[in-house]
PDB file of C-alpha atoms in Angstrom:
ATOM      1  CA  MET A   1      97.653 137.202  73.054  1.00 44.00           C
ATOM      2  CA  ASN A   2      96.076 140.559  73.879  1.00 44.00           C
ATOM      3  CA  LEU A   3      92.415 140.590  72.944  1.00 46.00           C
ATOM      4  CA  GLY A   4      91.594 144.167  73.789  1.00 41.00           C
ATOM      5  CA  SER A   5      92.780 147.706  73.062  1.00 37.00           C
ATOM      6  CA  SER A   6      91.539 151.220  72.451  1.00 33.00           C
ATOM      7  CA  ARG A   7      91.111 150.191  68.833  1.00 34.00           C
ATOM      8  CA  SER A   8      88.840 147.388  69.902  1.00 33.00           C
ATOM      9  CA  LYS A   9      85.163 147.298  69.328  1.00 30.00           C
ATOM     10  CA  ALA A  10      84.838 144.185  71.447  1.00 29.00           C
ATOM     11  CA  VAL A  11      81.325 143.425  72.550  1.00 28.00           C
ATOM     12  CA  THR A  12      79.981 141.175  75.250  1.00 23.00           C
ATOM     13  CA  ILE A  13      76.862 139.195  75.937  1.00 22.00           C
ATOM     14  CA  GLY A  14      75.644 137.180  78.891  1.00 23.00           C
ATOM     15  CA  LEU A  15      75.036 133.543  78.049  1.00 21.00           C
ATOM     16  CA  ALA A  16      72.753 131.239  80.007  1.00 21.00           C
ATOM     17  CA  ALA A  17      73.166 128.261  77.720  1.00 21.00           C
ATOM     18  CA  ALA A  18      75.009 127.345  74.565  1.00 23.00           C
ATOM     19  CA  VAL A  19      73.458 125.757  71.525  1.00 22.00           C
ATOM     20  CA  ALA A  20      74.238 122.106  70.896  1.00 24.00           C
ATOM     21  CA  GLY A  21      74.922 121.126  67.330  1.00 26.00           C
ATOM     22  CA  GLY A  22      76.677 119.079  64.707  1.00 25.00           C
ATOM     23  CA  LEU A  23      80.373 118.414  64.626  1.00 24.00           C
ATOM     24  CA  ALA A  24      82.878 120.186  62.414  1.00 27.00           C
ATOM     25  CA  LEU A  25      86.205 121.918  62.710  1.00 28.00           C
ATOM     26  CA  GLY A  26      87.924 123.250  59.628  1.00 28.00           C
ATOM     27  CA  ILE A  27      90.959 124.842  58.083  1.00 25.00           C
ATOM     28  CA  PRO A  28      90.778 126.148  54.449  1.00 25.00           C
ATOM     29  CA  VAL A  29      94.140 126.510  52.699  1.00 25.00           C
ATOM     30  CA  ALA A  30      95.998 127.709  49.645  1.00 25.00           C
ATOM     31  CA  ASN A  31      93.250 127.879  47.041  1.00 25.00           C
ATOM     32  CA  ALA A  32      90.640 129.347  49.366  1.00 30.00           C
ATOM     33  CA  ASP A  33      88.541 132.290  48.282  1.00 32.00           C
ATOM     34  CA  THR A  34      89.981 135.690  49.083  1.00 33.00           C
ATOM     35  CA  PRO A  35      87.945 138.834  49.758  1.00 35.00           C
ATOM     36  CA  ALA A  36      88.580 141.655  47.326  1.00 31.00           C
ATOM     37  CA  SER A  37      90.138 143.801  50.063  1.00 34.00           C
ATOM     38  CA  VAL A  38      92.805 141.223  50.890  1.00 38.00           C
ATOM     39  CA  ASN A  39      95.840 140.262  48.861  1.00 39.00           C
ATOM     40  CA  PRO A  40      96.671 136.566  49.324  1.00 38.00           C
ATOM     41  CA  SER A  41     100.134 135.715  50.578  1.00 49.00           C
ATOM     42  CA  ALA A  42     101.870 132.640  51.886  1.00 49.00           C
ATOM     43  CA  PRO A  43     101.063 131.266  55.351  1.00 54.00           C
ATOM     44  CA  GLY A  44     103.232 132.659  58.115  1.00 52.00           C
ATOM     45  CA  VAL A  45     105.023 131.126  61.056  1.00 49.00           C
ATOM     46  CA  GLY A  46     102.734 132.084  63.928  1.00 53.00           C
ATOM     47  CA  ASP A  47     102.677 134.087  67.133  1.00 51.00           C
ATOM     48  CA  GLY A  48     106.166 135.529  66.917  1.00 44.00           C
ATOM     49  CA  GLU A  49     107.687 132.055  67.076  1.00 38.00           C
ATOM     50  CA  THR A  50     110.288 130.513  64.799  1.00 32.00           C
ATOM     51  CA  PRO A  51     109.307 126.871  64.224  1.00 30.00           C
ATOM     52  CA  GLY A  52     111.691 124.165  65.303  1.00 29.00           C
ATOM     53  CA  ALA A  53     111.769 120.406  65.698  1.00 29.00           C
ATOM     54  CA  PRO A  54     109.015 119.053  67.968  1.00 29.00           C
ATOM     55  CA  SER A  55     110.203 119.026  71.585  1.00 28.00           C
ATOM     56  CA  LEU A  56     110.323 115.753  73.497  1.00 26.00           C
ATOM     57  CA  SER A  57     107.629 117.014  75.833  1.00 28.00           C
ATOM     58  CA  GLN A  58     105.143 117.261  73.002  1.00 28.00           C
ATOM     59  CA  ARG A  59     103.619 113.886  73.757  1.00 33.00           C
ATOM     60  CA  ALA A  60     101.018 112.600  71.336  1.00 35.00           C
ATOM     61  CA  LEU A  61      98.345 112.874  74.007  1.00 31.00           C
ATOM     62  CA  ALA A  62      99.230 116.428  74.899  1.00 40.00           C
ATOM     63  CA  SER A  63      99.823 117.919  71.492  1.00 48.00           C
ATOM     64  CA  THR A  64      99.703 117.152  67.817  1.00 60.00           C
ATOM     65  CA  PRO A  65     103.382 117.416  66.772  1.00 62.00           C
ATOM     66  CA  THR A  66     104.546 120.623  65.142  1.00 66.00           C
ATOM     67  CA  GLY A  67     104.844 120.169  61.386  1.00 72.00           C
ATOM     68  CA  SER A  68     101.855 117.834  61.195  1.00 71.00           C
ATOM     69  CA  THR A  69      99.222 118.286  58.521  1.00 77.00           C
ATOM     70  CA  VAL A  70      95.925 119.125  60.195  1.00 74.00           C
ATOM     71  CA  THR A  71      92.475 119.037  58.649  1.00 79.00           C
ATOM     72  CA  SER A  72      89.133 120.214  59.912  1.00 82.00           C
ATOM     73  CA  PRO A  73      85.622 121.105  58.770  1.00 86.00           C
ATOM     74  CA  ALA A  74      86.618 124.675  59.673  1.00 89.00           C
ATOM     75  CA  TRP A  75      88.715 124.995  56.539  1.00 90.00           C
ATOM     76  CA  ILE A  76      88.959 123.264  53.196  1.00 90.00           C
ATOM     77  CA  GLY A  77      91.937 120.967  52.717  1.00 86.00           C
ATOM     78  CA  GLY A  78      94.959 120.367  54.916  1.00 83.00           C
ATOM     79  CA  ALA A  79      97.356 122.822  56.520  1.00 80.00           C
ATOM     80  CA  THR A  80     100.598 122.734  58.490  1.00 77.00           C
ATOM     81  CA  LEU A  81     100.569 122.999  62.266  1.00 72.00           C
ATOM     82  CA  ASN A  82     103.210 125.655  62.988  1.00 70.00           C
ATOM     83  CA  ALA A  83     102.886 125.499  66.774  1.00 63.00           C
ATOM     84  CA  GLY A  84     100.871 123.321  69.112  1.00 56.00           C
ATOM     85  CA  TRP A  85     100.482 122.973  72.885  1.00 53.00           C
ATOM     86  CA  GLU A  86     104.072 124.166  73.316  1.00 51.00           C
ATOM     87  CA  TYR A  87     106.376 126.322  71.247  1.00 49.00           C
ATOM     88  CA  SER A  88     109.592 124.699  70.068  1.00 49.00           C
ATOM     89  CA  ASN A  89     111.401 126.572  72.875  1.00 48.00           C
ATOM     90  CA  HIS A  90     109.166 124.797  75.456  1.00 48.00           C
ATOM     91  CA  GLY A  91     107.169 127.948  76.189  1.00 51.00           C
ATOM     92  CA  PRO A  92     103.422 127.405  76.761  1.00 54.00           C
ATOM     93  CA  HIS A  93     101.166 128.047  73.791  1.00 56.00           C
ATOM     94  CA  ARG A  94      97.983 126.099  74.617  1.00 63.00           C
ATOM     95  CA  ALA A  95      96.505 126.446  71.175  1.00 70.00           C
ATOM     96  CA  TRP A  96      97.093 125.657  67.528  1.00 74.00           C
ATOM     97  CA  ASP A  97      98.851 127.996  65.102  1.00 80.00           C
ATOM     98  CA  VAL A  98      97.746 126.774  61.693  1.00 84.00           C
ATOM     99  CA  GLY A  99      99.565 127.991  58.594  1.00 85.00           C
ATOM    100  CA  LEU A 100      96.904 129.260  56.174  1.00 87.00           C
ATOM    101  CA  TRP A 101      97.008 131.650  53.262  1.00 89.00           C
ATOM    102  CA  LEU A 102      95.883 135.201  53.920  1.00 90.00           C
ATOM    103  CA  GLY A 103      92.168 135.432  53.224  1.00 93.00           C
ATOM    104  CA  THR A 104      91.381 131.751  53.748  1.00 93.00           C
ATOM    105  CA  ARG A 105      87.741 131.256  54.660  1.00 95.00           C
ATOM    106  CA  ILE A 106      87.116 129.896  58.158  1.00 95.00           C
ATOM    107  CA  TYR A 107      83.839 128.120  58.908  1.00 95.00           C
ATOM    108  CA  ALA A 108      82.125 127.075  62.130  1.00 93.00           C
ATOM    109  CA  PRO A 109      83.170 123.479  62.938  1.00 88.00           C
ATOM    110  CA  ARG A 110      80.276 123.105  65.353  1.00 87.00           C
ATOM    111  CA  SER A 111      77.085 125.042  66.004  1.00 89.00           C
ATOM    112  CA  GLY A 112      77.161 127.656  68.728  1.00 92.00           C
ATOM    113  CA  ILE A 113      76.747 131.313  69.635  1.00 94.00           C
ATOM    114  CA  VAL A 114      79.069 134.270  69.061  1.00 94.00           C
ATOM    115  CA  ILE A 115      79.850 135.598  72.556  1.00 90.00           C
ATOM    116  CA  GLY A 116      82.548 138.091  71.614  1.00 89.00           C
ATOM    117  CA  LEU A 117      84.556 139.523  68.746  1.00 91.00           C
ATOM    118  CA  ASN A 118      87.020 142.240  67.857  1.00 91.00           C
ATOM    119  CA  ASP A 119      87.242 143.713  64.368  1.00 94.00           C
ATOM    120  CA  GLY A 120      88.721 146.671  62.529  1.00 94.00           C
ATOM    121  CA  VAL A 121      92.450 145.988  62.952  1.00 92.00           C
ATOM    122  CA  ALA A 122      94.408 146.160  59.692  1.00 92.00           C
ATOM    123  CA  ASN A 123      96.669 143.287  58.644  1.00 94.00           C
ATOM    124  CA  ASN A 124     100.339 143.786  59.473  1.00 90.00           C
ATOM    125  CA  PRO A 125     102.651 144.868  56.642  1.00 90.00           C
ATOM    126  CA  ALA A 126     104.839 142.077  55.291  1.00 85.00           C
ATOM    127  CA  GLY A 127     107.737 141.338  57.605  1.00 84.00           C
ATOM    128  CA  VAL A 128     106.385 143.486  60.450  1.00 84.00           C
ATOM    129  CA  ASN A 129     105.287 142.124  63.838  1.00 84.00           C
ATOM    130  CA  PRO A 130     103.989 144.911  66.113  1.00 80.00           C
ATOM    131  CA  GLY A 131     104.590 142.835  69.251  1.00 81.00           C
ATOM    132  CA  SER A 132     102.767 140.903  71.952  1.00 73.00           C
ATOM    133  CA  ASN A 133     100.565 143.804  73.066  1.00 77.00           C
ATOM    134  CA  ALA A 134      99.259 144.594  69.597  1.00 83.00           C
ATOM    135  CA  PRO A 135      95.492 144.110  69.113  1.00 86.00           C
ATOM    136  CA  SER A 136      94.178 141.538  66.673  1.00 88.00           C
ATOM    137  CA  ASN A 137      90.843 140.613  65.168  1.00 93.00           C
ATOM    138  CA  TRP A 138      89.225 137.609  66.831  1.00 92.00           C
ATOM    139  CA  VAL A 139      85.991 135.705  67.303  1.00 93.00           C
ATOM    140  CA  LEU A 140      84.931 133.853  70.450  1.00 91.00           C
ATOM    141  CA  LEU A 141      82.255 131.165  70.114  1.00 91.00           C
ATOM    142  CA  CYS A 142      80.395 129.136  72.729  1.00 90.00           C
ATOM    143  CA  HIS A 143      79.521 125.516  71.918  1.00 87.00           C
ATOM    144  CA  THR A 144      77.971 122.690  73.898  1.00 81.00           C
ATOM    145  CA  VAL A 145      79.971 119.456  74.008  1.00 74.00           C
ATOM    146  CA  ARG A 146      78.434 116.570  75.968  1.00 65.00           C
ATOM    147  CA  GLY A 147      76.345 119.114  77.808  1.00 68.00           C
ATOM    148  CA  THR A 148      79.458 121.079  78.773  1.00 74.00           C
ATOM    149  CA  PRO A 149      79.998 124.699  77.629  1.00 82.00           C
ATOM    150  CA  VAL A 150      83.175 124.928  75.549  1.00 82.00           C
ATOM    151  CA  SER A 151      84.483 128.114  73.963  1.00 85.00           C
ATOM    152  CA  SER A 152      86.658 128.412  70.876  1.00 88.00           C
ATOM    153  CA  LEU A 153      88.864 131.406  70.061  1.00 86.00           C
ATOM    154  CA  TRP A 154      89.755 132.246  66.445  1.00 91.00           C
ATOM    155  CA  GLN A 155      92.469 134.886  66.292  1.00 90.00           C
ATOM    156  CA  HIS A 156      94.681 137.000  63.958  1.00 91.00           C
ATOM    157  CA  LEU A 157      91.780 137.335  61.509  1.00 95.00           C
ATOM    158  CA  SER A 158      91.508 139.821  58.650  1.00 96.00           C
ATOM    159  CA  PRO A 159      89.234 142.839  59.187  1.00 97.00           C
ATOM    160  CA  GLY A 160      85.650 142.504  58.030  1.00 97.00           C
ATOM    161  CA  ILE A 161      84.280 139.753  60.290  1.00 97.00           C
ATOM    162  CA  PRO A 162      80.747 138.926  59.032  1.00 97.00           C
ATOM    163  CA  LEU A 163      79.289 138.177  62.479  1.00 97.00           C
ATOM    164  CA  THR A 164      77.558 139.933  65.360  1.00 96.00           C
ATOM    165  CA  VAL A 165      77.600 139.102  69.048  1.00 93.00           C
ATOM    166  CA  GLY A 166      74.641 136.926  69.964  1.00 94.00           C
ATOM    167  CA  GLN A 167      74.438 135.433  66.474  1.00 97.00           C
ATOM    168  CA  ARG A 168      73.916 131.689  66.239  1.00 96.00           C
ATOM    169  CA  VAL A 169      76.271 129.861  63.908  1.00 96.00           C
ATOM    170  CA  ALA A 170      75.572 126.519  62.272  1.00 93.00           C
ATOM    171  CA  GLY A 171      77.967 123.604  62.176  1.00 89.00           C
ATOM    172  CA  PRO A 172      78.822 121.760  58.964  1.00 89.00           C
ATOM    173  CA  VAL A 173      76.553 119.572  56.917  1.00 87.00           C
ATOM    174  CA  LEU A 174      77.148 115.840  57.374  1.00 81.00           C
ATOM    175  CA  ASP A 175      77.537 113.433  54.476  1.00 82.00           C
ATOM    176  CA  SER A 176      75.786 110.058  54.189  1.00 82.00           C
ATOM    177  CA  THR A 177      78.420 108.457  56.432  1.00 76.00           C
ATOM    178  CA  GLY A 178      78.002 111.036  59.173  1.00 72.00           C
ATOM    179  CA  HIS A 179      81.237 112.901  58.448  1.00 77.00           C
ATOM    180  CA  ALA A 180      81.330 116.692  58.375  1.00 81.00           C
ATOM    181  CA  ILE A 181      81.714 118.342  54.982  1.00 87.00           C
ATOM    182  CA  ALA A 182      84.379 121.048  55.212  1.00 88.00           C
ATOM    183  CA  GLY A 183      83.281 124.533  54.306  1.00 91.00           C
ATOM    184  CA  THR A 184      79.561 124.017  54.936  1.00 93.00           C
ATOM    185  CA  GLY A 185      79.304 125.633  58.376  1.00 93.00           C
ATOM    186  CA  THR A 186      78.601 129.318  58.908  1.00 97.00           C
ATOM    187  CA  LEU A 187      81.365 131.570  57.546  1.00 98.00           C
ATOM    188  CA  LEU A 188      83.201 132.981  60.566  1.00 98.00           C
ATOM    189  CA  ALA A 189      85.948 135.095  59.050  1.00 97.00           C
ATOM    190  CA  PHE A 190      88.957 135.232  56.745  1.00 97.00           C
ATOM    191  CA  THR A 191      92.419 134.378  58.047  1.00 93.00           C
ATOM    192  CA  GLY A 192      94.747 137.289  58.502  1.00 93.00           C
ATOM    193  CA  ASN A 193      97.951 138.643  59.958  1.00 92.00           C
ATOM    194  CA  THR A 194      96.823 140.937  62.778  1.00 91.00           C
ATOM    195  CA  GLY A 195      98.273 141.454  66.230  1.00 88.00           C
ATOM    196  CA  ASN A 196     101.324 139.545  67.462  1.00 83.00           C
ATOM    197  CA  SER A 197     101.849 137.645  64.234  1.00 84.00           C
ATOM    198  CA  THR A 198     104.825 137.043  61.964  1.00 84.00           C
ATOM    199  CA  GLY A 199     102.695 136.053  58.984  1.00 86.00           C
ATOM    200  CA  PRO A 200      99.219 134.886  57.948  1.00 89.00           C
ATOM    201  CA  HIS A 201      97.939 132.086  60.182  1.00 87.00           C
ATOM    202  CA  LEU A 202      95.076 131.036  62.416  1.00 89.00           C
ATOM    203  CA  HIS A 203      95.440 130.847  66.194  1.00 87.00           C
ATOM    204  CA  LEU A 204      92.798 128.431  67.461  1.00 85.00           C
ATOM    205  CA  ALA A 205      92.274 127.713  71.154  1.00 82.00           C
ATOM    206  CA  THR A 206      89.519 125.811  72.943  1.00 80.00           C
ATOM    207  CA  MET A 207      88.598 126.241  76.594  1.00 78.00           C
ATOM    208  CA  LYS A 208      86.163 124.825  79.105  1.00 76.00           C
ATOM    209  CA  GLY A 209      83.425 127.283  79.915  1.00 78.00           C
ATOM    210  CA  CYS A 210      81.996 130.234  78.022  1.00 82.00           C
ATOM    211  CA  GLU A 211      83.164 133.279  79.932  1.00 74.00           C
ATOM    212  CA  LYS A 212      82.220 136.546  78.282  1.00 70.00           C
ATOM    213  CA  PRO A 213      85.159 138.709  77.142  1.00 65.00           C
ATOM    214  CA  THR A 214      86.037 142.082  78.609  1.00 58.00           C
ATOM    215  CA  VAL A 215      87.248 145.180  76.807  1.00 48.00           C
ATOM    216  CA  ALA A 216      90.212 145.287  79.186  1.00 41.00           C
ATOM    217  CA  GLY A 217      92.027 142.441  77.493  1.00 42.00           C
ATOM    218  CA  ASN A 218      91.714 138.716  78.004  1.00 42.00           C
ATOM    219  CA  ASN A 219      88.676 136.862  79.247  1.00 41.00           C
ATOM    220  CA  SER A 220      88.026 136.241  82.919  1.00 41.00           C
ATOM    221  CA  PRO A 221      90.916 134.718  84.900  1.00 43.00           C
ATOM    222  CA  ALA A 222      88.954 131.453  85.120  1.00 39.00           C
ATOM    223  CA  ALA A 223      88.593 131.137  81.362  1.00 41.00           C
ATOM    224  CA  TRP A 224      92.292 131.692  80.772  1.00 45.00           C
ATOM    225  CA  SER A 225      93.654 129.600  83.636  1.00 44.00           C
ATOM    226  CA  ARG A 226      95.863 126.689  82.644  1.00 42.00           C
ATOM    227  CA  TYR A 227      93.389 123.931  83.378  1.00 45.00           C
ATOM    228  CA  ASN A 228      90.577 125.538  81.437  1.00 56.00           C
ATOM    229  CA  TYR A 229      92.499 125.258  78.191  1.00 53.00           C
ATOM    230  CA  LEU A 230      91.676 122.126  76.218  1.00 59.00           C
ATOM    231  CA  ASN A 231      94.908 120.810  74.790  1.00 51.00           C
ATOM    232  CA  LYS A 232      93.478 119.683  71.474  1.00 54.00           C
ATOM    233  CA  PRO A 233      91.243 121.969  69.427  1.00 57.00           C
ATOM    234  CA  GLU A 234      89.944 118.847  67.714  1.00 51.00           C
ATOM    235  CA  THR A 235      88.073 118.073  70.939  1.00 52.00           C
ATOM    236  CA  LEU A 236      85.334 120.132  69.316  1.00 60.00           C
ATOM    237  CA  VAL A 237      84.933 117.118  67.056  1.00 54.00           C
ATOM    238  CA  TRP A 238      86.310 114.027  68.746  1.00 44.00           C
ATOM    239  CA  GLU A 239      85.153 114.745  72.318  1.00 43.00           C
ATOM    240  CA  PRO A 240      87.519 112.283  74.051  1.00 39.00           C
ATOM    241  CA  SER A 241      86.084 111.352  77.439  1.00 39.00           C
ATOM    242  CA  ARG A 242      89.425 111.767  79.193  1.00 39.00           C
ATOM    243  CA  ILE A 243      89.221 115.513  78.588  1.00 39.00           C
ATOM    244  CA  TRP A 244      86.055 115.726  80.642  1.00 43.00           C
ATOM    245  CA  ARG A 245      87.066 113.268  83.350  1.00 50.00           C
ATOM    246  CA  ARG A 246      90.626 114.240  84.156  1.00 57.00           C
ATOM    247  CA  PRO A 247      92.231 111.528  86.342  1.00 66.00           C
ATOM    248  CA  VAL A 248      93.462 112.788  89.706  1.00 75.00           C
ATOM    249  CA  VAL A 249      96.449 110.970  91.193  1.00 81.00           C
ATOM    250  CA  ASP A 250      97.051 110.723  94.938  1.00 84.00           C
ATOM    251  CA  ALA A 251     100.798 111.329  95.153  1.00 87.00           C
ATOM    252  CA  SER A 252     101.162 109.587  98.539  1.00 89.00           C
ATOM    253  CA  GLU A 253      99.283 106.515  97.344  1.00 87.00           C
ATOM    254  CA  LEU A 254     101.365 106.396  94.190  1.00 86.00           C
ATOM    255  CA  MET A 255     104.606 106.547  96.170  1.00 88.00           C
ATOM    256  CA  ALA A 256     103.381 103.779  98.514  1.00 87.00           C
ATOM    257  CA  ALA A 257     102.584 101.551  95.540  1.00 82.00           C
ATOM    258  CA  TYR A 258     105.993 102.328  94.067  1.00 83.00           C
ATOM    259  CA  LYS A 259     107.779 101.301  97.272  1.00 84.00           C
ATOM    260  CA  ALA A 260     105.682  98.158  97.720  1.00 79.00           C
ATOM    261  CA  ARG A 261     106.014  97.266  94.037  1.00 75.00           C
ATOM    262  CA  GLY A 262     102.289  96.800  93.960  1.00 70.00           C
ATOM    263  CA  ARG A 263      99.357  98.168  91.996  1.00 71.00           C
ATOM    264  CA  SER A 264      96.843 100.792  93.025  1.00 77.00           C
ATOM    265  CA  VAL A 265      94.140 103.068  91.688  1.00 79.00           C
ATOM    266  CA  ALA A 266      96.747 105.841  91.590  1.00 80.00           C
ATOM    267  CA  VAL A 267      98.925 103.756  89.251  1.00 81.00           C
ATOM    268  CA  LEU A 268      95.965 103.073  86.971  1.00 78.00           C
ATOM    269  CA  ASN A 269      94.981 106.754  86.969  1.00 75.00           C
ATOM    270  CA  LEU A 270      98.480 107.786  85.962  1.00 79.00           C
ATOM    271  CA  ARG A 271      98.443 105.181  83.197  1.00 76.00           C
ATOM    272  CA  LYS A 272      95.118 106.479  81.968  1.00 70.00           C
ATOM    273  CA  ALA A 273      96.304 110.078  82.003  1.00 67.00           C
ATOM    274  CA  THR A 274      99.474 109.262  80.074  1.00 69.00           C
ATOM    275  CA  GLY A 275      97.971 106.798  77.639  1.00 62.00           C
ATOM    276  CA  ALA A 276      99.833 103.759  78.980  1.00 65.00           C
ATOM    277  CA  LYS A 277      97.641 100.786  78.078  1.00 59.00           C
ATOM    278  CA  SER A 278      99.423  97.900  79.783  1.00 53.00           C
ATOM    279  CA  ARG A 279      97.584  96.550  82.830  1.00 55.00           C
ATOM    280  CA  SER A 280      99.062  93.060  82.890  1.00 55.00           C
ATOM    281  CA  THR A 281     100.838  91.304  85.773  1.00 51.00           C
ATOM    282  CA  LYS A 282     103.981  93.154  84.628  1.00 55.00           C
ATOM    283  CA  ALA A 283     102.265  96.519  85.004  1.00 54.00           C
ATOM    284  CA  ASN A 284     104.396  97.645  87.948  1.00 60.00           C
ATOM    285  CA  LYS A 285     107.637  97.056  86.064  1.00 64.00           C
ATOM    286  CA  SER A 286     106.380  98.923  83.025  1.00 76.00           C
ATOM    287  CA  PHE A 287     105.065 101.627  85.371  1.00 80.00           C
ATOM    288  CA  ARG A 288     108.599 102.308  86.569  1.00 83.00           C
ATOM    289  CA  ILE A 289     109.761 102.462  82.973  1.00 83.00           C
ATOM    290  CA  LEU A 290     106.897 104.833  82.231  1.00 82.00           C
ATOM    291  CA  ILE A 291     108.001 107.202  85.016  1.00 87.00           C
ATOM    292  CA  LYS A 292     111.503 107.336  83.543  1.00 87.00           C
ATOM    293  CA  GLN A 293     110.119 108.048  80.086  1.00 82.00           C
ATOM    294  CA  LEU A 294     107.813 110.780  81.370  1.00 83.00           C
ATOM    295  CA  LYS A 295     110.661 112.455  83.231  1.00 86.00           C
ATOM    296  CA  ALA A 296     112.790 112.412  80.104  1.00 82.00           C
ATOM    297  CA  SER A 297     109.927 113.825  78.043  1.00 74.00           C
ATOM    298  CA  ILE A 298     109.664 116.959  80.220  1.00 76.00           C
ATOM    299  CA  ASN A 299     113.426 117.305  80.766  1.00 81.00           C
ATOM    300  CA  TYR A 300     113.103 116.588  84.476  1.00 88.00           C
ATOM    301  CA  PRO A 301     116.431 116.929  86.388  1.00 90.00           C
ATOM    302  CA  ASN A 302     116.580 113.204  87.173  1.00 90.00           C
ATOM    303  CA  THR A 303     115.273 110.244  85.213  1.00 87.00           C
ATOM    304  CA  ASN A 304     114.953 107.669  87.983  1.00 89.00           C
ATOM    305  CA  SER A 305     111.727 105.718  88.455  1.00 87.00           C
ATOM    306  CA  ARG A 306     110.667 107.470  91.670  1.00 89.00           C
ATOM    307  CA  PRO A 307     107.265 109.223  91.156  1.00 88.00           C
ATOM    308  CA  SER A 308     107.804 112.150  93.512  1.00 89.00           C
ATOM    309  CA  LYS A 309     105.033 114.679  94.094  1.00 89.00           C
ATOM    310  CA  LYS A 310     107.271 117.451  92.750  1.00 90.00           C
ATOM    311  CA  PHE A 311     107.659 115.537  89.484  1.00 89.00           C
ATOM    312  CA  LEU A 312     103.937 114.797  89.263  1.00 87.00           C
ATOM    313  CA  LYS A 313     103.073 118.470  89.711  1.00 83.00           C
ATOM    314  CA  LYS A 314     105.499 119.465  86.981  1.00 82.00           C
ATOM    315  CA  LEU A 315     104.018 116.802  84.718  1.00 79.00           C
ATOM    316  CA  ALA A 316     100.523 118.108  85.467  1.00 74.00           C
ATOM    317  CA  LYS A 317     101.588 121.588  84.369  1.00 68.00           C
ATOM    318  CA  ARG A 318     102.550 120.190  80.967  1.00 62.00           C
ATOM    319  CA  THR A 319      99.255 118.460  80.310  1.00 57.00           C
ATOM    320  CA  GLN A 320      95.688 118.873  81.466  1.00 50.00           C
ATOM    321  CA  ASP A 321      95.206 115.099  81.346  1.00 54.00           C
ATOM    322  CA  LEU A 322      96.369 114.767  84.953  1.00 65.00           C
ATOM    323  CA  GLY A 323      95.486 116.168  88.364  1.00 69.00           C
ATOM    324  CA  VAL A 324      97.603 115.702  91.504  1.00 79.00           C
ATOM    325  CA  SER A 325      96.391 115.583  95.102  1.00 78.00           C
TER     326      SER A 325
END
């Protein structure tokens, strides 16, 4: 996911504060309008990845399963999720690859400010992927979610992005029930097939913070570190509190509770991070079962019920819902 190159006309802007606004995240599909300069074609696979069956480690909390139909105020209609938090080969992806027709209109799902963009890269010829270092067209927005700066990256776009750095974008209009109306936010771009792409699609990532981009490539190391990625782009809309208050588990305390067959704050934090709802008198027994299930889900070498620190750290690398101390 190389954001910069000599062909880039990336621009940067300092940002003291982002603009809060209405909710909306969208994905227009097949019958979307197409600019005259773009010939529509079928949605592609994604970032050089052949889709496969969802891996066991793609837990519902960590990733919407590959092959799911995803909707959003950012596009009109539904579209297929070609790749989510992980690729089918277990490689990290930390974004959504959404299968959309070439030239699909993409709209702002939430108000914000354009803090970076790259334009001018031609769409790849059919069947040609120039590789991982190839430049693409992209837009980087800064939003405010619960008072927290959150950036969203929209990548592999067609040339001709109708935005400028520093421009404010409006989120979607809400209907009488308070739901966002798809396609009513500011037009961001048209989907494309630029950069490391095997076919037309949208790469959408969300991150904590609004680091300005550099012409040298990716954003600052902080913006692109593992724990700054938000594992669900729909957090722009749903704002689940667990994203902002990531439980931190004390590995020693958890092991002590495991040995004593008792309960502790560490056990409850792990349950919260993994979505385990049971907190009954049988919680410790189900906790041991949970450990086995979690180990199986990330293909851990052993599937016993012992919550070792090594296992917890590996689990934490697979999801940002958990911290380990």
